[in-house]
Coordinates of N, CA, C and O in Angstrom, one line a residue:
Y1 N 189.4 193.0 142.3 CA 189.2 192.8 140.9 C 187.9 193.3 140.4 O 187.0 193.6 141.2
L2 N 187.7 193.4 139.1 CA 186.5 194.0 138.5 C 185.4 192.9 138.4 O 185.7 191.8 138.0
A3 N 184.2 193.2 138.9 CA 183.1 192.3 138.8 C 181.9 193.0 138.2 O 181.8 194.3 138.3
E4 N 181.0 192.3 137.6 CA 179.8 192.9 137.1 C 178.6 192.0 137.5 O 178.6 190.8 137.3
L5 N 177.5 192.7 137.9 CA 176.3 192.0 138.2 C 175.1 192.5 137.4 O 175.1 193.7 137.1
K6 N 174.2 191.7 137.1 CA 172.9 192.1 136.5 C 171.8 191.8 137.5 O 171.7 190.7 137.9
I7 N 171.2 192.9 138.0 CA 170.2 192.7 139.0 C 168.8 193.0 138.4 O 168.6 194.0 137.7
Y8 N 167.9 192.1 138.7 CA 166.5 192.2 138.2 C 165.6 192.5 139.4 O 165.7 191.8 140.4
G9 N 164.7 193.5 139.2 CA 163.8 193.8 140.3 C 162.5 194.4 139.7 O 162.4 194.8 138.6
R10 N 161.5 194.4 140.6 CA 160.3 195.2 140.3 C 160.5 196.6 140.4 O 161.0 197.1 141.5
N11 N 160.3 197.4 139.4 CA 160.6 198.8 139.4 C 159.7 199.5 140.4 O 158.5 199.3 140.5
R12 N 160.4 200.4 141.2 CA 159.7 201.2 142.2 C 160.5 202.4 142.6 O 161.7 202.4 142.3
M13 N 159.9 203.4 143.1 CA 160.6 204.6 143.6 C 161.6 204.2 144.6 O 161.3 203.5 145.6
G14 N 162.8 204.6 144.4 CA 163.9 204.3 145.4 C 164.7 203.0 145.2 O 165.6 202.8 146.0
L15 N 164.3 202.2 144.2 CA 165.0 200.9 144.0 C 166.5 201.2 143.8 O 167.4 200.6 144.4
L16 N 166.8 202.1 142.9 CA 168.2 202.4 142.6 C 169.0 202.9 143.8 O 170.1 202.6 144.0
V17 N 168.3 203.8 144.6 CA 169.0 204.3 145.8 C 169.3 203.2 146.7 O 170.4 203.1 147.3
D18 N 168.3 202.3 146.9 CA 168.6 201.1 147.8 C 169.7 200.3 147.4 O 170.5 199.8 148.2
V19 N 169.8 200.0 146.1 CA 170.9 199.2 145.5 C 172.2 199.9 145.7 O 173.2 199.3 146.2
S20 N 172.3 201.2 145.3 CA 173.6 201.9 145.4 C 174.0 202.1 146.9 O 175.2 202.1 147.2
K21 N 173.1 202.2 147.8 CA 173.4 202.3 149.2 C 174.1 201.1 149.8 O 175.0 201.2 150.6
I22 N 173.8 199.9 149.3 CA 174.4 198.7 149.7 C 175.9 198.7 149.3 O 176.8 198.4 150.1
F23 N 176.2 199.2 148.1 CA 177.6 199.3 147.6 C 178.3 200.3 148.5 O 179.5 200.1 148.9
T24 N 177.7 201.4 148.9 CA 178.3 202.4 149.7 C 178.6 201.8 151.1 O 179.7 202.0 151.6
E25 N 177.6 201.2 151.7 CA 177.7 200.6 153.0 C 178.9 199.5 153.1 O 179.6 199.4 154.1
Q26 N 179.0 198.8 152.0 CA 180.1 197.7 151.9 C 181.4 198.3 151.5 O 182.4 197.6 151.3
Q27 N 181.4 199.7 151.2 CA 182.6 200.4 150.8 C 183.2 199.8 149.5 O 184.4 199.5 149.4
I28 N 182.3 199.6 148.5 CA 182.6 199.0 147.2 C 182.5 200.2 146.2 O 181.5 200.8 146.1
D29 N 183.6 200.4 145.4 CA 183.6 201.4 144.4 C 182.9 200.9 143.1 O 183.3 200.0 142.5
M30 N 181.8 201.6 142.8 CA 181.1 201.3 141.5 C 181.8 202.0 140.4 O 181.9 203.2 140.5
T31 N 182.1 201.4 139.3 CA 182.7 202.0 138.2 C 181.7 202.3 137.1 O 181.9 203.2 136.3
S32 N 180.6 201.6 137.1 CA 179.5 201.8 136.1 C 178.2 201.3 136.6 O 178.2 200.3 137.3
I33 N 177.1 202.0 136.3 CA 175.8 201.6 136.6 C 174.8 202.0 135.5 O 174.9 203.1 135.0
N34 N 174.0 201.0 135.1 CA 173.0 201.3 134.0 C 171.7 200.7 134.4 O 171.7 199.5 134.9
V35 N 170.6 201.4 134.2 CA 169.3 200.9 134.5 C 168.3 201.0 133.3 O 168.3 202.0 132.7
R36 N 167.6 199.9 133.1 CA 166.6 199.9 132.1 C 165.3 199.3 132.7 O 165.4 198.4 133.5
T37 N 164.2 199.9 132.3 CA 162.9 199.3 132.8 C 162.0 198.9 131.6 O 161.9 199.6 130.7
S38 N 161.5 197.7 131.7 CA 160.7 197.2 130.7 C 159.2 197.7 130.8 O 158.9 198.3 131.9
K39 N 158.4 197.5 129.8 CA 157.0 198.0 129.8 C 156.3 197.2 130.9 O 155.3 197.7 131.4
Q40 N 156.7 196.0 131.2 CA 156.1 195.2 132.3 C 156.5 195.7 133.7 O 156.0 195.1 134.7
G41 N 157.4 196.6 133.8 CA 157.8 197.1 135.1 C 158.9 196.4 135.8 O 159.2 196.5 137.0
T42 N 159.7 195.7 135.0 CA 160.9 195.0 135.5 C 162.1 195.9 135.2 O 162.4 196.3 134.1
A43 N 162.8 196.2 136.3 CA 164.1 197.0 136.2 C 165.3 196.0 136.1 O 165.3 195.1 136.8
T44 N 166.1 196.3 135.1 CA 167.4 195.6 135.0 C 168.5 196.6 135.3 O 168.7 197.6 134.6
I45 N 169.3 196.3 136.3 CA 170.4 197.1 136.8 C 171.7 196.4 136.5 O 171.9 195.4 137.1
N46 N 172.5 197.0 135.6 CA 173.9 196.5 135.4 C 174.8 197.3 136.2 O 174.9 198.5 136.1
V47 N 175.6 196.6 137.1 CA 176.6 197.3 137.9 C 178.0 196.7 137.7 O 178.1 195.5 137.8
T48 N 178.9 197.6 137.5 CA 180.3 197.1 137.4 C 181.0 197.8 138.6 O 180.8 198.9 138.9
F49 N 181.9 197.0 139.3 CA 182.5 197.5 140.5 C 183.8 196.7 140.8 O 184.0 195.7 140.3
N50 N 184.6 197.3 141.7 CA 185.8 196.7 142.1 C 185.6 196.0 143.5 O 185.1 196.7 144.4
I51 N 186.1 194.8 143.6 CA 186.0 194.1 144.9 C 187.3 193.4 145.2 O 188.2 193.2 144.3
T52 N 187.5 193.0 146.5 CA 188.7 192.4 146.9 C 188.8 190.9 146.7 O 189.9 190.4 146.5
G53 N 187.6 190.3 146.6 CA 187.6 188.9 146.3 C 186.2 188.3 146.4 O 185.2 189.0 146.5
R54 N 186.2 187.0 146.4 CA 184.9 186.2 146.4 C 184.1 186.5 147.6 O 182.8 186.6 147.5
E55 N 184.7 186.5 148.8 CA 183.9 186.8 150.0 C 183.1 188.1 149.9 O 182.0 188.1 150.3
Q56 N 183.8 189.1 149.4 CA 183.1 190.4 149.3 C 182.0 190.3 148.3 O 180.9 190.9 148.5
L57 N 182.2 189.6 147.2 CA 181.1 189.4 146.2 C 179.9 188.7 146.8 O 178.8 189.1 146.6
I58 N 180.1 187.6 147.6 CA 179.1 186.9 148.2 C 178.3 187.8 149.2 O 177.1 187.8 149.2
Q59 N 179.1 188.6 150.0 CA 178.5 189.5 150.9 C 177.5 190.5 150.3 O 176.4 190.7 150.7
V60 N 178.0 191.1 149.2 CA 177.2 192.2 148.5 C 176.0 191.5 147.8 O 174.9 192.1 147.9
T61 N 176.1 190.4 147.2 CA 174.9 189.7 146.6 C 173.9 189.3 147.7 O 172.7 189.5 147.4
D62 N 174.4 188.8 148.8 CA 173.4 188.5 149.9 C 172.7 189.7 150.4 O 171.5 189.6 150.6
K63 N 173.3 190.8 150.5 CA 172.7 192.1 150.9 C 171.7 192.6 149.8 O 170.6 193.0 150.2
L64 N 172.1 192.5 148.6 CA 171.2 192.9 147.5 C 169.9 192.1 147.4 O 168.9 192.6 147.1
R65 N 170.0 190.8 147.7 CA 168.9 189.9 147.7 C 167.8 190.3 148.7 O 166.7 190.0 148.6
Q66 N 168.3 191.0 149.8 CA 167.4 191.5 150.8 C 166.6 192.7 150.5 O 165.7 193.1 151.2
V67 N 167.0 193.4 149.4 CA 166.3 194.6 149.0 C 164.9 194.3 148.5 O 164.7 193.4 147.7
E68 N 164.0 195.1 148.9 CA 162.6 194.9 148.5 C 162.4 195.0 147.0 O 162.9 196.0 146.4
G69 N 161.8 194.0 146.4 CA 161.6 194.0 145.0 C 162.6 193.3 144.1 O 162.4 193.1 143.0
I70 N 163.8 193.0 144.7 CA 164.8 192.3 143.9 C 164.4 190.8 143.7 O 164.0 190.1 144.6
M71 N 164.4 190.5 142.4 CA 163.9 189.1 142.0 C 165.0 188.2 141.7 O 164.9 187.0 142.0
D72 N 166.1 188.7 141.1 CA 167.2 187.8 140.7 C 168.5 188.6 140.5 O 168.4 189.8 140.2
I73 N 169.6 187.9 140.7 CA 170.9 188.5 140.4 C 171.8 187.6 139.6 O 171.8 186.4 140.0
E74 N 172.3 188.0 138.6 CA 173.2 187.2 137.7 C 174.6 187.8 137.8 O 174.8 189.1 137.7
R75 N 175.6 187.0 137.9 CA 177.0 187.5 137.8 C 177.4 187.3 136.3 O 177.4 186.3 135.8
T76 N 177.7 188.5 135.7 CA 178.1 188.5 134.3 C 179.6 188.3 134.1 O 180.1 187.7 133.2
T77 N 180.4 189.0 135.0 CA 181.8 188.8 135.0 C 182.4 188.9 136.4 O 181.7 189.5 137.3
G78 N 183.6 188.5 136.6 CA 184.2 188.6 137.9 C 184.0 187.3 138.8 O 183.3 186.5 138.5

């Protein structure tokens, strides 16, 4: 089913690559990704993707939390 996460992190070179790599490693198809950076240096990454269920969602959020600079993750849908 379709899920959407809002990921907050300290903006740095390679942050988006690290985040998208996790989806690739978990073999999760991203349908949309959007990044905004505030003047204070906080990156907000909105990702929409297809997952098989709750277990896969928990797995991907656990992996995302391990990425350097990630401060918080919100589940917006799914």
